Amino acid sequence: QKEVEQDPGPLSVPEGAIVSLNCTYSNSAFQYFMWYRQYSRKGPELLMYTYSSGNKEDGRFTAQVDKSSKYISLFIRDSQPSDSATYLCAMSRSGGYQKVTFGTGTKLQVIP
Amino acid sequence: ETGVTQSPTHLIKTRGQQVTLRCSSQSGHNTVSWYQQALGQGPQFIFQYYREEENGRGNFPPRFSGLQFPNYSSELNVNALELDDSALYLCASSKAGTSTDTQYFGPGTRLTVL
């Protein structure tokens, strides 16, 4: 069993929809949680960085962490075609991007 | 586009050869991490360098080694290449000891081992 599980998709939604992306994990030592967006043939781009449980909002993006359930989510409001990309969850035991463990990524397509 | 650059963009090697990949960090960043991303997978952490010292290593054999230079640029060296080493190699820079918590990735080097 992988430490971080993420549904690979693909996930297709109409423009303007609310998108929900999720990951589960097995290692209770994870304390730092990240979401990245990766366009085709590009490096990942950090979207959200959170510590421990709770919510964090940045523009159209909201990250949620539920450590009791070992479950993290990324919500995208008012989705746009430019949001079409692969979304990677990631987590680590310590800060500073040390030994980060990534999920496999969920491919999202937003249809105009 | 980030300020992290990587070279070369693409590389083809044969099994058993050695390869060196290079990374130039974002201005002001003193930490660099290297990742291997196989097709259809998430990146896997290889190691991190801070102040020219290895600062954590993932589950990769010793034939994967690195260097960080005083200007914070970095190299990833892979010896005795195997077919399974074919992947996208990504470097990412960050600044240790700040609250900004921003990490920037380069575009990657696509390595093909034949």
Short mmCIF file of C-alpha atoms in Angstrom, two decimals:
data_model
loop_
_atom_site.label_atom_id
_atom_site.label_comp_id
_atom_site.label_asym_id
_atom_site.label_seq_id
_atom_site.Cartn_x
_atom_site.Cartn_y
_atom_site.Cartn_z
CA GLN A 1 0.00 0.00 0.00
CA LYS A 2 1.29 3.43 -0.93
CA GLU A 3 1.76 6.02 1.82
CA VAL A 4 -0.29 8.54 -0.17
CA GLU A 5 -3.27 7.52 -2.31
CA GLN A 6 -4.76 9.78 -4.95
CA ASP A 7 -7.35 8.96 -7.61
CA PRO A 8 -5.63 9.47 -10.98
CA GLY A 9 -8.85 10.51 -12.74
CA PRO A 10 -9.28 11.87 -15.28
CA LEU A 11 -11.88 14.21 -13.82
CA SER A 12 -13.94 16.24 -16.30
CA VAL A 13 -16.09 19.15 -15.13
CA PRO A 14 -17.90 22.02 -16.88
CA GLU A 15 -16.53 25.52 -16.61
CA GLY A 16 -17.71 27.25 -13.44
CA ALA A 17 -18.09 24.03 -11.43
CA ILE A 18 -16.66 23.47 -7.98
CA VAL A 19 -13.90 20.87 -8.14
CA SER A 20 -13.03 18.61 -5.24
CA LEU A 21 -9.69 16.78 -5.24
CA ASN A 22 -8.74 14.40 -2.46
CA CYS A 23 -5.92 12.33 -1.03
CA THR A 24 -5.69 9.83 1.77
CA TYR A 25 -2.54 8.85 3.59
CA SER A 26 -1.40 6.20 6.02
CA ASN A 27 1.55 7.79 7.86
CA SER A 28 0.25 9.67 10.92
CA ALA A 29 3.63 11.42 11.25
CA PHE A 30 2.86 13.68 8.28
CA GLN A 31 2.45 17.27 9.51
CA TYR A 32 2.90 19.41 6.41
CA PHE A 33 0.54 19.18 3.46
CA MET A 34 0.89 20.67 0.00
CA TRP A 35 -0.98 20.85 -3.27
CA TYR A 36 0.76 21.38 -6.58
CA ARG A 37 -0.50 21.97 -10.10
CA GLN A 38 1.46 20.53 -13.01
CA TYR A 39 0.81 21.46 -16.61
CA SER A 40 1.95 19.12 -19.35
CA ARG A 41 5.73 19.26 -19.92
CA LYS A 42 6.22 21.66 -16.99
CA GLY A 43 7.47 21.37 -13.42
CA PRO A 44 4.94 21.36 -10.56
CA GLU A 45 3.77 24.71 -9.18
CA LEU A 46 3.06 25.05 -5.47
CA LEU A 47 -0.57 26.10 -4.87
CA MET A 48 -1.14 25.56 -1.15
CA TYR A 49 1.04 24.80 1.87
CA THR A 50 -0.58 23.98 5.19
CA TYR A 51 0.56 22.77 8.58
CA SER A 52 -1.46 20.28 10.63
CA SER A 53 -5.27 20.21 10.51
CA GLY A 54 -7.61 22.96 9.38
CA ASN A 55 -8.54 25.01 6.37
CA LYS A 56 -6.61 27.48 4.25
CA GLU A 57 -8.03 29.68 1.54
CA ASP A 58 -6.23 31.47 -1.28
CA GLY A 59 -8.38 33.05 -3.96
CA ARG A 60 -10.44 30.33 -5.65
CA PHE A 61 -8.53 27.56 -3.85
CA THR A 62 -9.32 26.07 -0.43
CA ALA A 63 -7.23 23.36 1.18
CA GLN A 64 -8.59 21.20 4.00
CA VAL A 65 -6.68 18.82 6.23
CA ASP A 66 -8.34 16.27 8.51
CA LYS A 67 -5.55 14.50 10.35
CA SER A 68 -7.95 12.36 12.38
CA SER A 69 -9.20 10.79 9.13
CA LYS A 70 -5.85 11.08 7.32
CA TYR A 71 -7.64 12.89 4.51
CA ILE A 72 -6.82 16.09 2.66
CA SER A 73 -8.79 17.99 0.05
CA LEU A 74 -8.38 20.82 -2.43
CA PHE A 75 -11.44 22.72 -3.61
CA ILE A 76 -11.40 24.91 -6.70
CA ARG A 77 -14.29 27.34 -7.04
CA ASP A 78 -15.50 28.76 -10.36
CA SER A 79 -13.24 26.42 -12.31
CA GLN A 80 -11.74 27.73 -15.56
CA PRO A 81 -10.36 25.93 -18.64
CA SER A 82 -6.93 27.22 -17.57
CA ASP A 83 -7.25 25.05 -14.44
CA SER A 84 -6.95 21.96 -16.66
CA ALA A 85 -3.81 20.26 -15.37
CA THR A 86 -2.64 17.44 -13.11
CA TYR A 87 -3.04 18.18 -9.39
CA LEU A 88 -0.58 16.56 -7.01
CA CYS A 89 -1.02 16.27 -3.27
CA ALA A 90 2.13 16.00 -1.18
CA MET A 91 3.07 15.76 2.46
CA SER A 92 6.05 15.54 4.79
CA ARG A 93 6.92 14.94 8.44
CA SER A 94 9.01 18.07 8.78
CA GLY A 95 9.02 21.51 7.24
CA GLY A 96 11.39 22.85 4.64
CA TYR A 97 10.18 20.43 1.95
CA GLN A 98 12.20 17.62 3.53
CA LYS A 99 11.48 14.12 2.21
CA VAL A 100 8.22 15.12 0.58
CA THR A 101 5.96 12.23 -0.47
CA PHE A 102 3.71 12.88 -3.46
CA GLY A 103 0.49 11.27 -4.63
CA THR A 104 0.27 10.06 -8.21
CA GLY A 105 -1.74 13.12 -9.29
CA THR A 106 -5.30 13.66 -10.52
CA LYS A 107 -5.75 14.85 -14.08
CA LEU A 108 -8.42 17.56 -14.28
CA GLN A 109 -10.12 18.79 -17.43
CA VAL A 110 -12.40 21.84 -17.28
CA ILE A 111 -14.64 21.93 -20.32
CA PRO A 112 -15.67 25.37 -21.68
CA GLU B 1 7.93 31.06 -15.33
CA THR B 2 10.05 30.50 -12.21
CA GLY B 3 13.69 31.50 -11.84
CA VAL B 4 14.76 27.85 -11.57
CA THR B 5 16.51 26.57 -14.67
CA GLN B 6 17.68 23.08 -15.55
CA SER B 7 20.00 21.72 -18.20
CA PRO B 8 19.96 19.91 -20.45
CA THR B 9 16.28 19.75 -21.43
CA HIS B 10 16.53 16.26 -22.87
CA LEU B 11 19.21 13.59 -22.69
CA ILE B 12 19.62 10.11 -24.15
CA LYS B 13 22.09 7.71 -22.58
CA THR B 14 22.78 3.99 -22.75
CA ARG B 15 22.68 1.54 -19.87
CA GLY B 16 25.81 1.64 -17.73
CA GLN B 17 26.75 5.22 -18.60
CA GLN B 18 26.95 8.13 -16.19
CA VAL B 19 24.99 11.39 -16.37
CA THR B 20 25.18 14.83 -14.76
CA LEU B 21 22.14 17.09 -14.58
CA ARG B 22 22.33 20.73 -13.56
CA CYS B 23 20.05 23.12 -11.72
CA SER B 24 20.22 26.83 -11.08
CA SER B 25 18.17 27.97 -8.08
CA GLN B 26 15.72 30.83 -7.71
CA SER B 27 17.52 34.00 -6.62
CA GLY B 28 17.72 34.17 -2.81
CA HIS B 29 17.02 30.46 -2.29
CA ASN B 30 19.59 28.39 -0.40
CA THR B 31 18.04 24.92 -0.49
CA VAL B 32 17.63 22.61 -3.46
CA SER B 33 15.72 19.33 -3.69
CA TRP B 34 15.89 16.78 -6.50
CA TYR B 35 13.01 14.55 -7.58
CA GLN B 36 12.49 11.73 -10.08
CA GLN B 37 9.14 11.63 -11.85
CA ALA B 38 8.29 8.54 -13.88
CA LEU B 39 5.57 8.79 -16.52
CA GLY B 40 2.12 8.96 -14.95
CA GLN B 41 3.51 9.10 -11.42
CA GLY B 42 4.11 11.77 -8.83
CA PRO B 43 7.64 13.02 -8.16
CA GLN B 44 9.80 10.92 -5.84
CA PHE B 45 12.17 12.72 -3.47
CA ILE B 46 15.82 11.85 -4.18
CA PHE B 47 17.66 14.21 -1.80
CA GLN B 48 17.94 17.78 -0.57
CA TYR B 49 20.98 20.02 -0.24
CA TYR B 50 21.40 22.93 2.15
CA ARG B 51 24.62 24.89 2.63
CA GLU B 52 26.43 22.46 0.32
CA GLU B 53 25.58 19.45 2.53
CA GLU B 54 23.09 16.64 1.91
CA ASN B 55 20.13 17.38 4.15
CA GLY B 56 17.93 14.33 3.78
CA ARG B 57 17.72 11.48 1.29
CA GLY B 58 14.88 9.41 -0.13
CA ASN B 59 14.90 5.73 -1.03
CA PHE B 60 17.50 5.92 -3.79
CA PRO B 61 20.76 3.94 -4.09
CA PRO B 62 24.20 5.55 -3.62
CA ARG B 63 24.75 5.71 -7.38
CA PHE B 64 22.52 8.80 -7.17
CA SER B 65 24.70 11.59 -5.78
CA GLY B 66 24.63 15.34 -5.74
CA LEU B 67 26.49 18.55 -5.18
CA GLN B 68 25.50 22.05 -4.18
CA PHE B 69 27.83 24.93 -4.97
CA PRO B 70 28.45 28.18 -3.04
CA ASN B 71 26.14 30.03 -5.44
CA TYR B 72 23.42 27.45 -4.52
CA SER B 73 23.36 25.87 -7.97
CA SER B 74 23.32 22.11 -7.90
CA GLU B 75 24.16 18.93 -9.79
CA LEU B 76 22.60 15.48 -9.77
CA ASN B 77 24.91 12.65 -10.82
CA VAL B 78 23.71 9.17 -11.66
CA ASN B 79 26.23 6.37 -12.21
CA ALA B 80 25.73 2.98 -13.86
CA LEU B 81 22.49 4.01 -15.52
CA GLU B 82 19.66 1.48 -15.62
CA LEU B 83 16.64 1.36 -17.92
CA ASP B 84 14.38 2.24 -14.95
CA ASP B 85 16.25 5.52 -14.51
CA SER B 86 14.38 6.85 -17.54
CA ALA B 87 12.25 9.67 -16.10
CA LEU B 88 11.81 13.41 -15.74
CA TYR B 89 14.27 14.78 -13.20
CA LEU B 90 13.10 17.88 -11.38
CA CYS B 91 14.91 20.23 -9.10
CA ALA B 92 13.17 22.63 -6.75
CA SER B 93 14.57 25.49 -4.72
CA SER B 94 13.37 27.02 -1.48
CA LYS B 95 14.67 29.22 1.30
CA ALA B 96 15.29 27.58 4.65
CA GLY B 97 14.33 29.42 7.79
CA THR B 98 11.66 31.71 6.35
CA SER B 99 7.91 31.79 6.77
CA THR B 100 7.16 32.31 3.10
CA ASP B 101 7.19 28.56 2.51
CA THR B 102 7.46 28.86 -1.25
CA GLN B 103 9.14 26.21 -3.33
CA TYR B 104 9.81 26.67 -7.03
CA PHE B 105 10.36 23.83 -9.48
CA GLY B 106 12.38 23.92 -12.65
CA PRO B 107 11.00 22.56 -15.94
CA GLY B 108 12.91 19.31 -15.57
CA THR B 109 15.37 17.24 -17.59
CA ARG B 110 13.91 14.31 -19.53
CA LEU B 111 16.37 11.40 -19.33
CA THR B 112 15.98 8.38 -21.59
CA VAL B 113 18.15 5.32 -20.95
CA LEU B 114 18.40 2.84 -23.82
#
